Tab-separated table of C-alpha atoms in Angstrom:
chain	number	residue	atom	x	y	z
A	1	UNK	CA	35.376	-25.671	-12.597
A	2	UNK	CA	34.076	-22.964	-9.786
A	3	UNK	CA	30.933	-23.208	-8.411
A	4	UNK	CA	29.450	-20.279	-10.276
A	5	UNK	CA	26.375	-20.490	-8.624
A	6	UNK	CA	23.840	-20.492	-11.494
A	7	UNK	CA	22.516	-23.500	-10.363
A	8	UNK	CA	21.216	-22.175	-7.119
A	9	UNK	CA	20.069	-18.638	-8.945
A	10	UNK	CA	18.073	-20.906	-11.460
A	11	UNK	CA	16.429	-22.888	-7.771
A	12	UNK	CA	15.741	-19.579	-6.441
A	13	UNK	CA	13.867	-18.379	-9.964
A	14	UNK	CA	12.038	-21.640	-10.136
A	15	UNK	CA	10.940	-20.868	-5.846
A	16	UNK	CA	9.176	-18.113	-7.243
A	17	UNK	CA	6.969	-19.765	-9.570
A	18	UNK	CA	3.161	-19.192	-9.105
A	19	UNK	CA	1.402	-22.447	-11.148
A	20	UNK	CA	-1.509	-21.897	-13.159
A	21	UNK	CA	-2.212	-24.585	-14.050
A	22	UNK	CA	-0.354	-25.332	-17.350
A	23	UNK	CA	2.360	-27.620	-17.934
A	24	UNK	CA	5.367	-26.369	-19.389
A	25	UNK	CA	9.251	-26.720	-19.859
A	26	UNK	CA	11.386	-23.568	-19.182
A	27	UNK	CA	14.897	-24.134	-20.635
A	28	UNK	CA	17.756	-21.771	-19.704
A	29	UNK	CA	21.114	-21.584	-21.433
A	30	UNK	CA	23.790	-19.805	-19.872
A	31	UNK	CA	25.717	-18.686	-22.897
A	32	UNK	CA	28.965	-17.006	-21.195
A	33	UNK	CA	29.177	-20.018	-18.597
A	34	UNK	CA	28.025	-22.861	-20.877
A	35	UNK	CA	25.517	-24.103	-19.073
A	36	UNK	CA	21.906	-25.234	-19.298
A	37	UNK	CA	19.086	-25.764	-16.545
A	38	UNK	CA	15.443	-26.980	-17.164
A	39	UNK	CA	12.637	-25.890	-14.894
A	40	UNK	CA	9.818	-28.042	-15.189
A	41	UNK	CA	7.066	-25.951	-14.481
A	42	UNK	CA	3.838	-27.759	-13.272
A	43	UNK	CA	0.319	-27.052	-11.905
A	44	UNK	CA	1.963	-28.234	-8.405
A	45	UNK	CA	4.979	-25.491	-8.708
A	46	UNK	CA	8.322	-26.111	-10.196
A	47	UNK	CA	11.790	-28.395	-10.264
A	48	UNK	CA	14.947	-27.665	-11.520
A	49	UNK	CA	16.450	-30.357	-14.184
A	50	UNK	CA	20.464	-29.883	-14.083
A	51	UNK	CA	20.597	-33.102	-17.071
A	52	UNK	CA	18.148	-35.371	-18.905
A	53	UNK	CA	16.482	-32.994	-20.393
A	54	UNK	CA	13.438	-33.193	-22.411
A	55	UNK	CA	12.017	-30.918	-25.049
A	56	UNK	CA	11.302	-27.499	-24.128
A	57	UNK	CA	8.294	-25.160	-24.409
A	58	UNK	CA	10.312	-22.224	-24.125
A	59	UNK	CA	14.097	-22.089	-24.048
A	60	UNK	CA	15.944	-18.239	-23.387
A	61	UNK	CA	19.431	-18.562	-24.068
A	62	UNK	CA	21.144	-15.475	-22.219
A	63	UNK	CA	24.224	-14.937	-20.383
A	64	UNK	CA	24.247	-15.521	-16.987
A	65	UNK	CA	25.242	-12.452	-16.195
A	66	UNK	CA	22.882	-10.391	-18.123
A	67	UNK	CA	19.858	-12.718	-16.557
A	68	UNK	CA	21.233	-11.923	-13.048
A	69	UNK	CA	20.964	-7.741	-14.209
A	70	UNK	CA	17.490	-8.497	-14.907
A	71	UNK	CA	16.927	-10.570	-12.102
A	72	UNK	CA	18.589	-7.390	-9.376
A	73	UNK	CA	16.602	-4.859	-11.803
A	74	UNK	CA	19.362	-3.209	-13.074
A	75	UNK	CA	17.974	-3.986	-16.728
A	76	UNK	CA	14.613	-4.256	-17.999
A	77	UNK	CA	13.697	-7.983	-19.318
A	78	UNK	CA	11.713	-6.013	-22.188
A	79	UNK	CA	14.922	-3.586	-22.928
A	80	UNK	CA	17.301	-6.749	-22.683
A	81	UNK	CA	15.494	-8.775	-25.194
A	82	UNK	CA	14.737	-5.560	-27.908
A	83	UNK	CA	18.604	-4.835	-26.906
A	84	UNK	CA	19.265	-8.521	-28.025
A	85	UNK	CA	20.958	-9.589	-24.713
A	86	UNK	CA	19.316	-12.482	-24.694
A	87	UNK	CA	16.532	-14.702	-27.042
A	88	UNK	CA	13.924	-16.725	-26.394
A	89	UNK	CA	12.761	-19.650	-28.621
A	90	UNK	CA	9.429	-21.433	-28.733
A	91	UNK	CA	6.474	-20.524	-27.067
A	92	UNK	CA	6.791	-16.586	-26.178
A	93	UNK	CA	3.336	-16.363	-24.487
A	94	UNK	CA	5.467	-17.666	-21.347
A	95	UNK	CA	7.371	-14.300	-21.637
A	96	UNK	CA	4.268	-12.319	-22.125
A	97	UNK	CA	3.060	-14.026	-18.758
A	98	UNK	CA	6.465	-13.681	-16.901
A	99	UNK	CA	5.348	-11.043	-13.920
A	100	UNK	CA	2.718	-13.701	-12.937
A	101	UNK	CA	4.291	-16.263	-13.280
A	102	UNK	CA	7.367	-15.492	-11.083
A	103	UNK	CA	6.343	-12.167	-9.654
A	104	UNK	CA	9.071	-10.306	-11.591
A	105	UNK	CA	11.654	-7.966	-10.591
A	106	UNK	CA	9.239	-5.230	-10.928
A	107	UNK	CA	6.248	-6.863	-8.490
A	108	UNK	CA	9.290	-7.646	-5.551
A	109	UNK	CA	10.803	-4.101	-5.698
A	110	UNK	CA	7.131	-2.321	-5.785
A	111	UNK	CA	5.874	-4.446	-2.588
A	112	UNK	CA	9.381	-3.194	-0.969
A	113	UNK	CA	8.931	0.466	-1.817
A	114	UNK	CA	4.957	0.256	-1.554
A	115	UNK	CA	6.075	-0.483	2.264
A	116	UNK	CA	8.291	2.253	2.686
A	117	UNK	CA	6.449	4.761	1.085
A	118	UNK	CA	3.513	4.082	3.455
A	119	UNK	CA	5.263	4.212	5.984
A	120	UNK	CA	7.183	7.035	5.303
A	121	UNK	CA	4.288	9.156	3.448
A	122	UNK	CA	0.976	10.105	3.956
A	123	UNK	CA	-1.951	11.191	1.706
A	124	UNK	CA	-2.552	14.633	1.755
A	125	UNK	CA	-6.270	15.628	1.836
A	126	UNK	CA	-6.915	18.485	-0.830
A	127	UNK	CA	-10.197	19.932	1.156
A	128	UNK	CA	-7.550	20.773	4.230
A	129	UNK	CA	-5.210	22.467	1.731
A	130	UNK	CA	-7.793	24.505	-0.233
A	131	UNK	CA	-10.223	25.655	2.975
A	132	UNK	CA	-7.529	28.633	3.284
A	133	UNK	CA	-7.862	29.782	-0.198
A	134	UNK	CA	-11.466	29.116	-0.678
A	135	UNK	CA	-12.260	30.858	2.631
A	136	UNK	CA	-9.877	34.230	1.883
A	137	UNK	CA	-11.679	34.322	-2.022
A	138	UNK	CA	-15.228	33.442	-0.941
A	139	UNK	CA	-15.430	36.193	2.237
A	140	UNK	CA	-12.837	38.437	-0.100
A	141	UNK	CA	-15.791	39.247	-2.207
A	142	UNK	CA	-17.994	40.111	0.853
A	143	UNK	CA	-15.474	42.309	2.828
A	144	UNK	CA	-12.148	42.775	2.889
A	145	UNK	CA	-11.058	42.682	6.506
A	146	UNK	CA	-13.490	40.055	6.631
A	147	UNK	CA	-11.530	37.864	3.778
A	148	UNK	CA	-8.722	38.889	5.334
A	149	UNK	CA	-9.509	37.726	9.118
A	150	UNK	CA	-11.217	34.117	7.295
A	151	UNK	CA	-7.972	33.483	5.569
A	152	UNK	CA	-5.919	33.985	8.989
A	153	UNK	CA	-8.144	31.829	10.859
A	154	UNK	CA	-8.847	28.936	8.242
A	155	UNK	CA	-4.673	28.969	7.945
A	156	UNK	CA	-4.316	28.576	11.140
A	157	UNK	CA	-6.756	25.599	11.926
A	158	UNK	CA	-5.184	23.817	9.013
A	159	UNK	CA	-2.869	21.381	11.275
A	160	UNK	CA	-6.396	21.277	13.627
A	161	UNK	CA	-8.267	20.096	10.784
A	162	UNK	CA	-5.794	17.777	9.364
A	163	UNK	CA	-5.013	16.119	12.974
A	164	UNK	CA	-8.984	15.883	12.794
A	165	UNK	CA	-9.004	14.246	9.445
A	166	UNK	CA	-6.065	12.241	9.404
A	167	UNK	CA	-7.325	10.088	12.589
A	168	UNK	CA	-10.905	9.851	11.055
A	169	UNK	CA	-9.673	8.581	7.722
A	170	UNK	CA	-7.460	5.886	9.455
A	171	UNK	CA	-10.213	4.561	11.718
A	172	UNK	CA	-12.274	4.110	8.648
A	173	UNK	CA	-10.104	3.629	6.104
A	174	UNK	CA	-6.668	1.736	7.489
A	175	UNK	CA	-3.410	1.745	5.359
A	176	UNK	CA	-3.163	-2.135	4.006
A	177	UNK	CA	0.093	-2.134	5.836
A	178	UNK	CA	-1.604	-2.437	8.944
A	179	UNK	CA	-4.068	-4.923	8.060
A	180	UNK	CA	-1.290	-7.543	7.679
């Protein structure tokens, strides 16, 4: 047979693991390929078992290819199991623990977009935004021209102020993208 690669996804998935201290046997049964992989999970980190296995704490039998849709975050692991795409037998509380355990789809892809979106978006201070229309409603009541001239003159200092606040709120408060 092909090298189907399932040995080297299962390596990668066990790379990922983030002990805590318990000792446990993850079994995985490809059902579509017919093939099964142990991870022995330990407080030091994790090994991959391709045969003499012993007896599992958990064993998820799944085909490969569904795992790998998890694994990309094409499909939820929640939606696959209630879908029943795949099972798990044994102890569940390792699936309850999954994102910490081996950061899960979800943790990778929110680090990614976490750094794009700070990079690509800023935080919008609401006092900049609502100086305009406090300043035309407050001096409104007063005078007319007066509310009038306020709100001209608060609009246009809004890219002053924000130039203002925008550099004051990064010297004190710096995105956590530049503190790595």
């Amino acid at each position: 047979r092909q090298d189907d690669g399932s040995v080297n996804f299962t390596r990668q998935m066990a790379a990922l693991y983030v002990p805590d201290g318990a000792e446990r046997i993850l079994e995985f049964h490809y059902t579509d390929i017919d093939k099964s992989y142990q991870i022995l999970l330990t407080a030091q980190g994790a090994k991959v078992v391709t045969d003499g296995f012993g007896a599992y704490t958990t064993k998820i039998e799944t085909p490969y290819s569904v795992w790998r849709s998890i694994s990309r975050g094409e499909i939820s692991g929640e939606e696959a199991l209630f879908q029943k795409q795949y099972s798990v037998s044994g102890d569940f509380s390792l699936m309850l623990k999954w994102d910490e355990l081996f950061g899960g789809n979800d943790a990778a892809y929110a680090s990614e977009n976490q750094q794009s979106d700070k990079k690509t978006h800023r935080k919008t201070n609401m006092s900049v935004l609502l100086f305009p229309w406090i300043a035309i409603w407050v001096f409104m009541a007063i005078n007319a021209r007066l509310g009038d001239a306020a709100g001209i003159i608060a609009a246009a200092s809004v890219p002053l102020l924000m130039g203002i606040f925008t550099s004051w709120f990064q010297k004190w408060y710096p995105p956590q993208w530049a503190k790595t």
